[in-house]
Amino acid sequence: MPDRLVLRLRRRVRTPRQKLVASLVSAAVVLGLGGYGISRLTTPEDRSCAAGVARPVGSDECVGVNGDGHAFGVPELAEVAGAIGRENATLKAGEYATVAVLLPLTSTDGGMREKVLREIQGAYAYQYRANHESNSETPKIRLVLANTGKGNAHWRETVDRLVAMTEAPDRLRAVSGVATSSTEVRESVAALTAAGIAVVGTTITADDIANGPGHNRYPGLARVSPTNTDEAKALSHFGRVDAAKAFLVQDTRTGDHYTDTLKAAFTANLRGAPHEPALFTSPADPTEEGTTANTFRQITHLICDTRAETVFFAGRHTQLRQFINALGSRGCTDRAFTVLTGDEGSYLGADKKLDRKALKAKLTVRYASLAHPDAWKPAPGRQTPVTGGSVVAYSTFLTDIARAAKGPVALTDGQAIIAYDAMATAVHAIRQATPQGAAYPAKEDVGTQWPQVKGSLRVEGASGWICLDNYGNPYNKAVPIVELAQDGTQRYVQTAWPEGRPPTETCLPPKKG
């Protein structure tokens, strides 16, 4: 046998000691790798983003509640979230009550992102006033941000978290924000109020997300914005529209409480109109473009076939912009038209897809705004109403909002103003509900304050007086009528009133029924 073959065979033959060592090494390697793999399989994935905030399974959004300065991955919110975190850090345990601002903070829609930023700036502006400019009234106010995710898809997780925050150390006593009239927001309000938490809606205007005679589905809900019905009434008082020369364009998609109640209000105000409404159907997510632009091109032909001079539009802002763009290239550009719509028109000023040239084609676009910076600002040739609001209250807001950001805050869409007023209303109720000698109120007592917010106990809002009826709805609230100018600016026209005139000095709602 050749020497090399003998040597190779010898190398393959292991002594018992060698076999034992090799077995132990192999087992160690296998067990080590196996242990690592088992550890990876059995250890839960860390999906946290910050204290109180995590990414739900199947989502990359950071959802939950935080008041430590977390911006939920939205760069635009970093500055104001940081300011809120610093203010909260100055508060001592046991001296504060918490107010949450509930919004879809991580929305990808441009208009909604702008709205979210302005609302948080407005809320923070009043938090600072409450803690530093209110004669040391107590309790102090801790502000937290609550994210329901894009399209409010994760509202349940966030609301459950808020409900769990009513005890120490948070002592959550009110939730503000809740700013869109959607099904998810309606369910959020229902869950919060069922848990005994007071809610102050900022820009919800749908009539069916409200309480009233014979129905109290949301005990503890208050709103600082007029209902769609009140907006429509204010528009009708302002425009004195001839129904015979009016035309209604409305969305057929149901379940959107803003659109549903707006078209009902417009229909009620257009009795005697000669034509049935023109219909379109928006996508399930109305912030998407869909194919409605094609429908609007056809509707403009029908409008040209009528004697209409005023067109009422019941739909969301994306479809409103498409409709205006279509009207700009209508066949009858020799005829003048005025488009009247609800507060969704406030998004148009920042909408980069709006065709500004359409506004030069004998087309006037006006909407019922929730607030406007010129409504309570004196100007040559324009008097401010004696009642219903005040120059002083708005001037105070300007001082406060200047602290909320390093640069100027856009105010023409009214979002920062109305969020400031909602926060003021929440703080008013919390402090009114706090018994003498107590550090903070009981959770259930805050929402019982709404029937007393009227007369001399009204909230002097920057958007106008906030006088609530017994169901938490604002009575005869100022409605600024705003026109979208040809350069895209949002020009204040005048203030209209649901009751046709400003409230009396007492601002006491009349008896219903």
XYZ file of N, CA and C in Angstrom, residues 257-508:
756
model
N -70.056 62.223 7.527
C -71.054 63.016 8.234
C -70.986 64.492 7.871
N -69.819 64.964 7.491
C -69.712 66.348 7.025
C -70.525 66.532 5.751
N -70.285 65.670 4.777
C -70.962 65.781 3.489
C -72.459 65.502 3.610
N -72.816 64.465 4.356
C -74.230 64.096 4.494
C -75.055 65.231 5.087
N -74.543 65.829 6.149
C -75.332 66.881 6.795
C -75.262 68.196 6.025
N -74.168 68.430 5.304
C -74.070 69.656 4.509
C -75.070 69.630 3.355
N -75.166 68.485 2.664
C -76.117 68.438 1.545
C -77.557 68.492 2.042
N -77.812 67.944 3.242
C -79.158 68.043 3.813
C -79.481 69.495 4.139
N -78.496 70.216 4.670
C -78.710 71.623 5.018
C -78.909 72.471 3.762
N -78.103 72.221 2.742
C -78.251 72.978 1.494
C -79.599 72.683 0.844
N -80.000 71.419 0.849
C -81.288 71.047 0.253
C -82.432 71.776 0.947
N -82.351 71.849 2.275
C -83.401 72.544 3.025
C -83.460 74.025 2.692
N -82.316 74.604 2.361
C -82.264 76.033 2.047
C -82.546 76.325 0.574
N -82.701 75.277 -0.224
C -82.919 75.473 -1.658
C -84.273 74.916 -2.101
N -85.232 74.962 -1.208
C -86.574 74.539 -1.610
C -87.070 75.466 -2.715
N -87.581 74.872 -3.747
C -88.042 75.664 -4.881
C -87.036 75.737 -6.010
N -85.859 75.130 -5.832
C -84.881 75.091 -6.918
C -85.456 74.277 -8.076
N -85.274 74.717 -9.330
C -85.940 74.070 -10.464
C -85.325 72.751 -10.918
N -84.100 72.438 -10.474
C -83.408 71.246 -10.994
C -83.003 70.308 -9.862
N -82.956 69.016 -10.183
C -82.440 68.061 -9.222
C -80.926 68.242 -9.115
N -80.330 67.815 -7.995
C -78.890 68.014 -7.817
C -78.073 67.241 -8.843
N -76.890 67.754 -9.139
C -75.911 67.018 -9.935
C -75.099 66.155 -8.980
N -74.888 64.894 -9.330
C -74.284 63.935 -8.415
C -72.886 63.510 -8.850
N -72.046 63.276 -7.857
C -70.744 62.652 -8.087
C -70.482 61.726 -6.916
N -69.560 60.790 -7.086
C -69.224 59.846 -6.027
C -67.728 59.888 -5.781
N -67.350 60.354 -4.600
C -65.930 60.460 -4.261
C -65.379 59.098 -3.863
N -64.044 58.929 -3.878
C -63.450 57.662 -3.430
C -63.722 57.417 -1.949
N -63.512 56.179 -1.519
C -63.709 55.841 -0.102
C -62.842 56.727 0.780
N -61.626 57.004 0.319
C -60.770 57.992 0.975
C -60.879 59.274 0.164
N -61.646 60.268 0.642
C -61.913 61.448 -0.179
C -60.704 62.334 -0.411
N -59.569 62.036 0.228
C -58.360 62.808 -0.065
C -57.682 62.315 -1.342
N -58.145 61.168 -1.874
C -57.586 60.650 -3.121
C -58.270 61.290 -4.316
N -57.561 61.344 -5.436
C -58.077 62.012 -6.632
C -59.213 61.243 -7.295
N -59.074 59.927 -7.391
C -60.114 59.121 -8.024
C -60.373 59.549 -9.468
N -61.609 59.357 -9.922
C -61.985 59.713 -11.295
C -63.041 60.821 -11.330
N -63.243 61.489 -10.197
C -64.315 62.488 -10.136
C -64.051 63.704 -11.021
N -62.799 63.958 -11.364
C -62.516 65.091 -12.255
C -63.248 64.923 -13.587
N -63.358 63.680 -14.053
C -64.090 63.423 -15.302
C -65.573 63.749 -15.132
N -66.127 63.377 -13.980
C -67.539 63.667 -13.719
C -67.787 65.167 -13.672
N -66.884 65.905 -13.045
C -67.067 67.350 -12.929
C -67.012 68.041 -14.291
N -66.199 67.514 -15.191
C -66.149 68.093 -16.545
C -67.525 67.987 -17.202
N -68.223 66.867 -16.949
C -69.562 66.698 -17.510
C -70.595 67.582 -16.796
N -70.441 67.710 -15.470
C -71.380 68.522 -14.708
C -71.333 69.981 -15.126
N -70.162 70.461 -15.495
C -70.077 71.864 -15.938
C -70.940 72.108 -17.177
N -71.074 71.099 -18.035
C -71.956 71.239 -19.201
C -73.405 71.408 -18.739
N -73.803 70.620 -17.730
C -75.176 70.698 -17.231
C -75.442 72.045 -16.573
N -74.456 72.564 -15.864
C -74.622 73.866 -15.225
C -74.817 74.960 -16.274
N -74.076 74.856 -17.348
C -74.224 75.833 -18.436
C -75.609 75.757 -19.078
N -76.267 74.589 -18.961
C -77.606 74.428 -19.533
C -78.695 75.068 -18.669
N -78.350 75.483 -17.454
C -79.337 76.054 -16.542
C -79.243 77.581 -16.529
N -80.139 78.195 -15.758
C -80.096 79.636 -15.547
C -79.397 79.970 -14.239
N -78.728 78.996 -13.673
C -78.124 79.158 -12.346
C -77.068 80.255 -12.325
N -77.018 80.942 -11.191
C -75.969 81.928 -10.929
C -75.140 81.532 -9.710
N -75.770 80.743 -8.835
C -75.098 80.283 -7.616
C -75.090 78.765 -7.582
N -73.936 78.200 -7.276
C -73.795 76.746 -7.202
C -73.390 76.384 -5.777
N -74.207 75.581 -5.110
C -73.874 75.073 -3.778
C -73.147 73.741 -3.945
N -72.037 73.599 -3.238
C -71.234 72.381 -3.379
C -71.163 71.669 -2.036
N -71.632 70.415 -2.002
C -71.600 69.590 -0.798
C -70.614 68.447 -1.014
N -69.385 68.657 -0.579
C -68.349 67.648 -0.748
C -67.073 68.092 -0.066
N -66.086 67.205 -0.064
C -64.809 67.464 0.590
C -63.887 68.309 -0.297
N -62.755 68.722 0.295
C -61.947 69.746 -0.369
C -61.236 69.247 -1.625
N -60.848 67.968 -1.686
C -60.187 67.468 -2.904
C -61.139 67.550 -4.087
N -62.379 67.120 -3.897
C -63.371 67.181 -4.973
C -63.780 68.635 -5.259
N -63.792 69.464 -4.240
C -64.094 70.885 -4.449
C -63.058 71.521 -5.366
N -61.806 71.210 -5.120
C -60.745 71.745 -5.980
C -60.885 71.243 -7.420
N -61.194 69.965 -7.590
C -61.406 69.430 -8.933
C -62.570 70.139 -9.629
N -63.627 70.394 -8.878
C -64.802 71.047 -9.438
C -64.488 72.474 -9.885
N -63.754 73.201 -9.068
C -63.375 74.570 -9.425
C -62.489 74.564 -10.669
N -61.535 73.649 -10.716
C -60.674 73.547 -11.902
C -61.502 73.289 -13.162
N -62.516 72.417 -13.047
C -63.370 72.112 -14.196
C -64.190 73.332 -14.604
N -64.707 74.079 -13.622
C -65.491 75.267 -13.952
C -64.659 76.320 -14.661
N -63.365 76.315 -14.383
C -62.498 77.295 -15.036
C -62.426 77.117 -16.539
N -62.687 75.915 -17.023
C -62.639 75.661 -18.473
C -64.003 75.266 -19.012
N -65.067 75.725 -18.346
C -66.430 75.410 -18.789
C -66.706 76.097 -20.131
N -67.736 75.637 -20.774
C -68.064 76.206 -22.080
C -68.658 77.595 -22.007
N -69.354 77.915 -20.912
C -70.045 79.209 -20.818
C -69.268 80.181 -19.941
N -68.019 80.425 -20.294
C -67.193 81.318 -19.482
C -67.643 82.775 -19.573
N -68.601 83.061 -20.460
C -69.123 84.428 -20.535
C -70.098 84.710 -19.396
N -70.556 83.661 -18.706
C -71.490 83.809 -17.591
C -70.771 83.731 -16.248
N -71.211 84.523 -15.284
C -70.584 84.562 -13.963
C -71.287 83.580 -13.022
N -70.496 82.901 -12.216
C -71.020 81.959 -11.225
C -70.358 82.211 -9.869
N -71.124 81.963 -8.828
C -70.592 81.980 -7.466
C -70.771 80.596 -6.866
N -69.690 80.025 -6.360
C -69.731 78.733 -5.677
C -69.750 78.992 -4.183
N -70.725 78.408 -3.489
C -70.820 78.513 -2.035
C -70.668 77.120 -1.428
N -69.861 77.012 -0.374
C -69.629 75.709 0.241
C -69.309 75.870 1.721
N -69.082 74.738 2.381
C -68.796 74.736 3.816
C -67.341 75.005 4.123
N -66.944 74.734 5.361
C -65.613 75.125 5.829
C -64.475 74.331 5.212
N -64.765 73.253 4.467
C -63.690 72.547 3.753
C -63.032 73.447 2.716
N -63.711 74.536 2.357
C -63.105 75.493 1.443
C -61.840 76.117 1.990
N -61.640 76.054 3.305
C -60.460 76.671 3.911
C -59.165 75.994 3.477
N -59.247 74.743 2.967
C -58.051 74.044 2.508
C -57.536 74.568 1.165
N -58.364 75.278 0.442
C -58.012 75.649 -0.930
C -56.807 76.574 -1.009
N -56.635 77.427 -0.009
C -55.541 78.393 -0.059
C -54.182 77.741 -0.162
N -54.014 76.566 0.463
C -52.723 75.883 0.448
C -52.668 74.744 -0.566
N -53.724 74.585 -1.368
C -53.787 73.466 -2.320
C -53.029 73.830 -3.596
N -51.883 73.205 -3.788
C -51.034 73.516 -4.942
C -51.617 73.008 -6.254
N -52.627 72.131 -6.188
C -53.232 71.609 -7.410
C -54.397 72.464 -7.901
N -54.735 73.509 -7.141
C -55.810 74.396 -7.572
C -55.348 75.233 -8.756
N -56.160 75.282 -9.805
C -55.862 76.093 -10.988
C -56.292 77.536 -10.697
N -55.331 78.384 -10.357
C -55.654 79.769 -10.003
C -56.308 80.521 -11.160
N -56.008 80.111 -12.379
C -56.587 80.800 -13.545
C -58.102 80.614 -13.602
N -58.603 79.545 -12.984
C -60.046 79.310 -13.000
C -60.781 80.441 -12.300
N -60.153 81.050 -11.312
C -60.791 82.109 -10.542
C -60.895 83.411 -11.333
N -60.254 83.466 -12.472
C -60.328 84.659 -13.324
C -61.390 84.517 -14.408
N -62.034 83.359 -14.449
C -63.027 83.090 -15.495
C -64.436 83.382 -14.972
N -64.627 84.591 -14.460
C -65.926 85.013 -13.915
C -66.446 84.014 -12.883
N -65.544 83.546 -12.048
C -65.889 82.549 -11.037
C -65.516 83.067 -9.651
N -66.491 83.123 -8.761
C -66.271 83.536 -7.373
C -66.492 82.335 -6.470
N -65.541 82.072 -5.584
C -65.643 80.947 -4.662
C -65.670 81.494 -3.238
N -66.745 81.214 -2.527
C -66.884 81.665 -1.146
C -67.276 80.482 -0.266
N -66.818 80.523 0.973
C -67.127 79.430 1.892
C -67.342 79.968 3.306
N -68.039 79.165 4.087
C -68.276 79.497 5.494
C -67.073 79.018 6.292
N -66.274 79.952 6.758
C -65.077 79.596 7.511
C -65.407 79.452 8.992
N -64.577 78.710 9.694
C -64.761 78.574 11.135
C -64.120 79.734 11.885
N -63.125 80.348 11.275
C -62.451 81.497 11.877
C -61.609 82.160 10.793
N -61.331 83.447 10.989
C -60.475 84.163 10.044
C -59.784 85.298 10.793
N -58.506 85.555 10.494
C -57.767 86.575 11.239
C -58.300 87.997 11.080
N -59.085 88.265 10.044
C -59.600 89.625 9.849
C -60.994 89.834 10.435
N -61.610 88.769 10.932
C -62.989 88.895 11.407
C -63.109 89.820 12.605
N -62.102 89.833 13.474
C -62.143 90.675 14.678
C -60.949 91.621 14.711
N -60.563 92.053 13.531
C -59.466 93.010 13.409
C -59.999 94.287 12.764
N -59.991 95.409 13.469
C -60.509 96.664 12.897
C -59.744 97.050 11.633
N -60.459 97.598 10.675
C -59.854 98.044 9.420
C -60.653 99.226 8.889
N -60.009 100.100 8.123
C -60.724 101.258 7.562
C -61.939 100.828 6.750
N -63.063 101.430 7.040
C -64.277 101.130 6.298
C -64.965 99.847 6.709
N -64.478 99.192 7.772
C -65.086 97.929 8.206
C -65.225 97.939 9.713
N -66.436 97.847 10.193
C -66.687 97.819 11.621
C -66.801 96.379 12.118
N -66.254 96.120 13.277
C -66.436 94.800 13.885
C -67.744 94.806 14.665
N -68.435 93.668 14.732
C -69.697 93.610 15.477
C -69.503 93.991 16.942
N -70.511 94.569 17.529
C -70.444 94.983 18.930
C -70.529 93.773 19.858
N -71.270 92.757 19.461
C -71.408 91.543 20.255
C -71.000 90.337 19.411
N -70.888 89.184 20.059
C -70.549 87.960 19.332
C -69.077 87.661 19.275
N -68.255 88.572 19.758
C -66.806 88.410 19.745
C -66.170 89.717 20.160
N -64.845 89.753 20.178
C -64.207 91.005 20.582
C -62.819 91.151 19.985
N -62.444 92.403 19.781
C -61.106 92.734 19.293
C -60.062 92.343 20.337
N -60.385 92.532 21.619
C -59.437 92.241 22.697
C -59.110 90.748 22.740
N -60.131 89.898 22.622
C -59.899 88.452 22.675
C -59.007 88.000 21.522
N -59.224 88.560 20.346
C -58.392 88.165 19.211
C -56.967 88.693 19.380
N -56.826 89.900 19.904
C -55.499 90.459 20.138
C -54.716 89.609 21.133
N -55.399 89.098 22.150
C -54.760 88.208 23.124
C -54.270 86.940 22.441
N -55.090 86.404 21.549
C -54.683 85.215 20.795
C -53.409 85.481 19.999
N -53.321 86.646 19.349
C -52.133 86.958 18.546
C -50.873 86.963 19.414
N -50.989 87.486 20.617
C -49.852 87.472 21.539
C -49.452 86.047 21.879
N -50.443 85.211 22.127
C -50.170 83.831 22.532
C -49.622 82.991 21.390
N -50.182 83.138 20.203
C -49.746 82.294 19.082
C -48.334 82.660 18.645
N -47.912 83.882 18.906
C -46.556 84.290 18.546
C -45.511 83.496 19.327
N -45.895 82.966 20.498
C -44.977 82.153 21.296
C -44.948 80.705 20.854
N -45.886 80.320 20.021
C -46.042 78.906 19.674
C -45.095 78.440 18.578
N -44.431 79.350 17.901
C -43.543 78.974 16.802
C -42.456 80.034 16.652
N -41.332 79.633 16.102
C -40.227 80.575 15.894
C -40.544 81.567 14.784
N -41.330 81.137 13.814
C -41.717 82.014 12.715
C -43.208 82.288 12.764
N -43.712 83.079 11.809
C -45.155 83.376 11.785
C -45.987 82.131 11.528
N -47.159 82.066 12.133
C -48.088 80.947 11.958
C -49.186 81.376 10.995
N -49.438 80.565 9.963
C -50.505 80.878 8.998
C -51.852 80.813 9.710
N -52.658 81.857 9.536
C -53.923 81.952 10.256
C -55.151 81.992 9.360
N -54.971 82.188 8.053
C -56.132 82.421 7.187
C -57.047 81.214 7.059
N -56.535 80.010 7.328
C -57.428 78.844 7.264
C -58.217 78.657 8.557
N -57.919 79.437 9.584
C -58.686 79.418 10.820
C -58.383 78.275 11.758
N -57.514 77.342 11.372
C -57.308 76.130 12.170
C -56.660 76.430 13.523
N -55.619 77.265 13.534
C -54.949 77.585 14.793
C -55.887 78.346 15.728
N -56.706 79.221 15.161
C -57.630 80.030 15.971
C -58.659 79.140 16.652
N -59.265 78.243 15.897
C -60.339 77.419 16.443
C -59.789 76.392 17.443
N -58.565 75.892 17.220
C -57.958 74.948 18.166
C -57.614 75.656 19.481
N -57.184 76.895 19.394
C -56.921 77.718 20.585
C -58.205 77.884 21.391
N -59.309 78.155 20.705
C -60.594 78.332 21.391
C -61.088 77.033 22.013
N -60.845 75.918 21.347
C -61.254 74.626 21.913
C -60.472 74.337 23.185
N -59.189 74.639 23.168
C -58.367 74.439 24.358
C -58.832 75.366 25.480
N -59.166 76.601 25.119
C -59.664 77.549 26.124
C -60.952 77.037 26.756
N -61.812 76.435 25.960
C -63.079 75.904 26.463
C -62.843 74.710 27.380
N -61.903 73.847 27.011
C -61.576 72.690 27.850
C -61.012 73.132 29.199
N -60.091 74.084 29.174
C -59.483 74.573 30.414
C -60.535 75.261 31.285
N -61.417 76.043 30.657
C -62.508 76.711 31.380
C -63.341 75.675 32.143
N -63.712 74.597 31.475
C -64.553 73.581 32.111
C -63.804 72.857 33.228
N -62.531 72.536 33.003
C -61.741 71.839 34.017
C -61.643 72.679 35.295
N -61.371 73.951 35.133
C -61.204 74.802 36.306
C -62.542 75.136 36.969
N -63.607 75.280 36.181
C -64.917 75.515 36.769
C -65.398 74.295 37.556
N -64.977 73.107 37.112
C -65.412 71.865 37.759
C -64.569 71.504 38.974
N -63.474 72.205 39.216
C -62.601 71.887 40.341
C -63.172 72.464 41.642
N -63.525 71.620 42.597
C -64.095 72.125 43.858
C -63.095 73.004 44.606
N -63.600 73.939 45.374
C -62.734 74.800 46.164
C -61.908 73.954 47.122
N -60.613 74.205 47.114
C -59.713 73.461 47.975
C -59.186 72.180 47.365
N -59.736 71.769 46.217
C -59.272 70.542 45.552
C -58.203 70.883 44.515
N -57.378 69.890 44.187
C -56.301 70.111 43.217
C -56.770 69.941 41.780
N -57.822 69.169 41.589
C -58.316 68.893 40.241
C -59.732 68.359 40.352
N -60.493 68.365 39.244
C -61.894 67.916 39.312
C -62.019 66.416 39.110
N -63.159 65.883 39.486
C -63.478 64.503 39.143
C -63.682 64.409 37.638
N -63.360 63.265 37.091
C -63.441 63.078 35.635
C -64.833 63.403 35.107
N -65.871 62.885 35.749
C -67.233 63.030 35.233
C -67.780 64.446 35.352
N -67.145 65.295 36.169
C -67.697 66.626 36.406
C -67.359 67.637 35.316
N -66.345 67.349 34.521
C -65.919 68.328 33.509
C -66.990 68.501 32.436
N -67.492 67.397 31.906
C -68.497 67.472 30.846
C -69.828 68.041 31.287
N -70.076 68.086 32.597
C -71.341 68.656 33.085
C -71.304 70.181 33.104
N -70.180 70.764 32.763
C -70.054 72.224 32.785
C -70.635 72.894 31.542
N -70.827 72.147 30.450
C -71.199 72.777 29.174
C -72.491 73.596 29.250
N -73.535 73.162 29.934
C -74.754 73.977 29.972
C -74.578 75.336 30.642
N -73.508 75.498 31.409
C -73.263 76.780 32.078
C -72.366 77.714 31.273
N -71.838 77.256 30.150
C -70.945 78.098 29.345
C -71.796 78.997 28.451
N -72.260 80.077 29.001
C -73.125 81.024 28.287
C -73.230 82.281 29.129
N -73.899 83.292 28.620
C -74.059 84.524 29.366
C -72.721 85.075 29.829
N -72.639 85.461 31.087
C -71.386 86.002 31.625
C -70.339 84.917 31.834
N -70.724 83.640 31.718
C -69.783 82.530 31.852
C -69.321 82.002 30.492
N -69.607 82.746 29.434
C -69.169 82.331 28.093
C -67.644 82.359 28.000
N -67.120 81.694 26.974
C -65.697 81.743 26.667
C -65.481 82.833 25.622
N -64.612 83.781 25.927
C -64.312 84.872 24.996
C -63.318 84.363 23.955
N -63.812 83.660 22.969
C -62.938 83.032 21.997
C -62.343 83.999 20.993
N -61.193 83.619 20.438
C -60.569 84.412 19.383
C -61.390 84.361 18.100
N -62.197 83.304 17.941
C -63.053 83.171 16.757
C -64.425 83.785 16.982
N -64.694 84.241 18.203
C -66.000 84.777 18.554
C -66.460 84.179 19.871
N -67.546 84.708 20.384
C -68.067 84.186 21.644
C -68.445 82.715 21.519
N -68.135 81.952 22.563
C -68.554 80.558 22.624
C -69.602 80.458 23.723
N -70.856 80.456 23.308
C -71.998 80.330 24.214
C -72.673 79.007 23.871
N -72.613 78.065 24.769
C -73.123 76.729 24.477
C -74.560 76.571 24.946
N -75.342 75.825 24.162
C -76.686 75.493 24.624
C -76.592 74.307 25.589
N -77.720 73.819 26.045
C -77.724 72.741 27.038
C -77.180 71.422 26.498
N -76.926 71.365 25.194
C -76.444 70.134 24.580
C -74.988 70.253 24.126
N -74.338 71.364 24.487
C -72.928 71.525 24.164
C -72.655 72.098 22.790
N -73.688 72.628 22.094
C -73.503 73.194 20.764
C -73.423 74.718 20.837
N -72.552 75.337 20.037
C -72.443 76.789 20.080
C -73.702 77.461 19.540
N -74.169 78.467 20.251
C -75.365 79.198 19.849
C -74.982 80.431 19.046
N -75.555 80.540 17.832
C -75.391 81.721 16.983
C -73.933 82.155 16.898
N -73.054 81.188 16.627
C -71.605 81.459 16.553
C -71.280 82.243 15.285
N -70.362 83.178 15.402
C -69.922 83.972 14.252
C -69.401 83.063 13.141
N -69.824 83.325 11.904
C -69.385 82.551 10.739
C -68.761 83.517 9.730
N -67.428 83.593 9.676
C -66.795 84.464 8.677
C -67.003 83.909 7.272
N -67.487 84.752 6.376
C -67.594 84.363 4.968
C -66.302 84.789 4.286
N -65.659 83.826 3.648
C -64.331 84.054 3.073
C -64.369 83.775 1.577
N -63.679 84.600 0.835
C -63.609 84.450 -0.625
C -62.198 84.063 -1.024
N -62.099 83.087 -1.904
C -60.807 82.693 -2.448
C -60.456 83.652 -3.575
N -59.528 84.546 -3.310
C -59.168 85.575 -4.287
C -58.406 84.977 -5.460
N -58.274 85.766 -6.525
C -57.640 85.265 -7.742
C -56.177 84.896 -7.533
N -55.524 85.523 -6.570
C -54.126 85.175 -6.302
C -53.997 84.017 -5.314
N -55.152 83.428 -4.941
C -55.140 82.283 -4.041
C -55.239 82.642 -2.578
N -55.199 83.923 -2.239
C -55.339 84.310 -0.840
C -56.799 84.172 -0.406
N -56.979 83.989 0.894
C -58.312 83.769 1.448
C -58.796 85.083 2.069
N -59.624 85.801 1.340
C -60.015 87.165 1.692
C -61.305 87.169 2.505
N -61.246 87.797 3.661
C -62.427 87.930 4.510
C -63.422 88.874 3.846
N -64.688 88.472 3.811
C -65.737 89.296 3.203
C -66.554 89.982 4.297
N -67.202 89.195 5.128
C -67.926 89.729 6.272
C -68.346 88.577 7.166
N -68.806 88.904 8.363
C -69.291 87.880 9.294
C -70.792 87.707 9.134
N -71.196 86.451 9.016
C -72.619 86.126 8.938
C -73.003 85.378 10.220
N -74.306 85.305 10.460
C -74.795 84.715 11.700
C -75.918 83.727 11.395
N -75.894 82.561 12.029
C -76.971 81.582 11.796
C -78.354 82.146 12.073
N -78.463 83.042 13.064
C -79.763 83.622 13.401
C -80.044 84.913 12.624
N -79.164 85.252 11.706
C -79.383 86.439 10.880
C -78.835 87.723 11.458
N -78.466 87.733 12.723
C -77.915 88.918 13.385
C -77.049 88.447 14.552
N -76.141 89.283 15.071
C -75.299 88.881 16.200
C -76.129 88.592 17.441
N -75.578 87.826 18.387
C -76.310 87.546 19.629
C -76.434 88.806 20.481
N -77.359 88.792 21.405
C -77.489 89.897 22.340
C -76.339 89.864 23.341
N -76.231 90.890 24.135
C -75.150 90.980 25.115
C -75.174 89.811 26.094
N -76.358 89.316 26.434
C -76.444 88.205 27.384
C -76.007 86.879 26.774
N -76.168 86.719 25.464
C -75.764 85.490 24.761
C -76.356 84.248 25.426
N -77.662 84.285 25.665
C -78.363 83.149 26.243
C -79.222 82.479 25.172
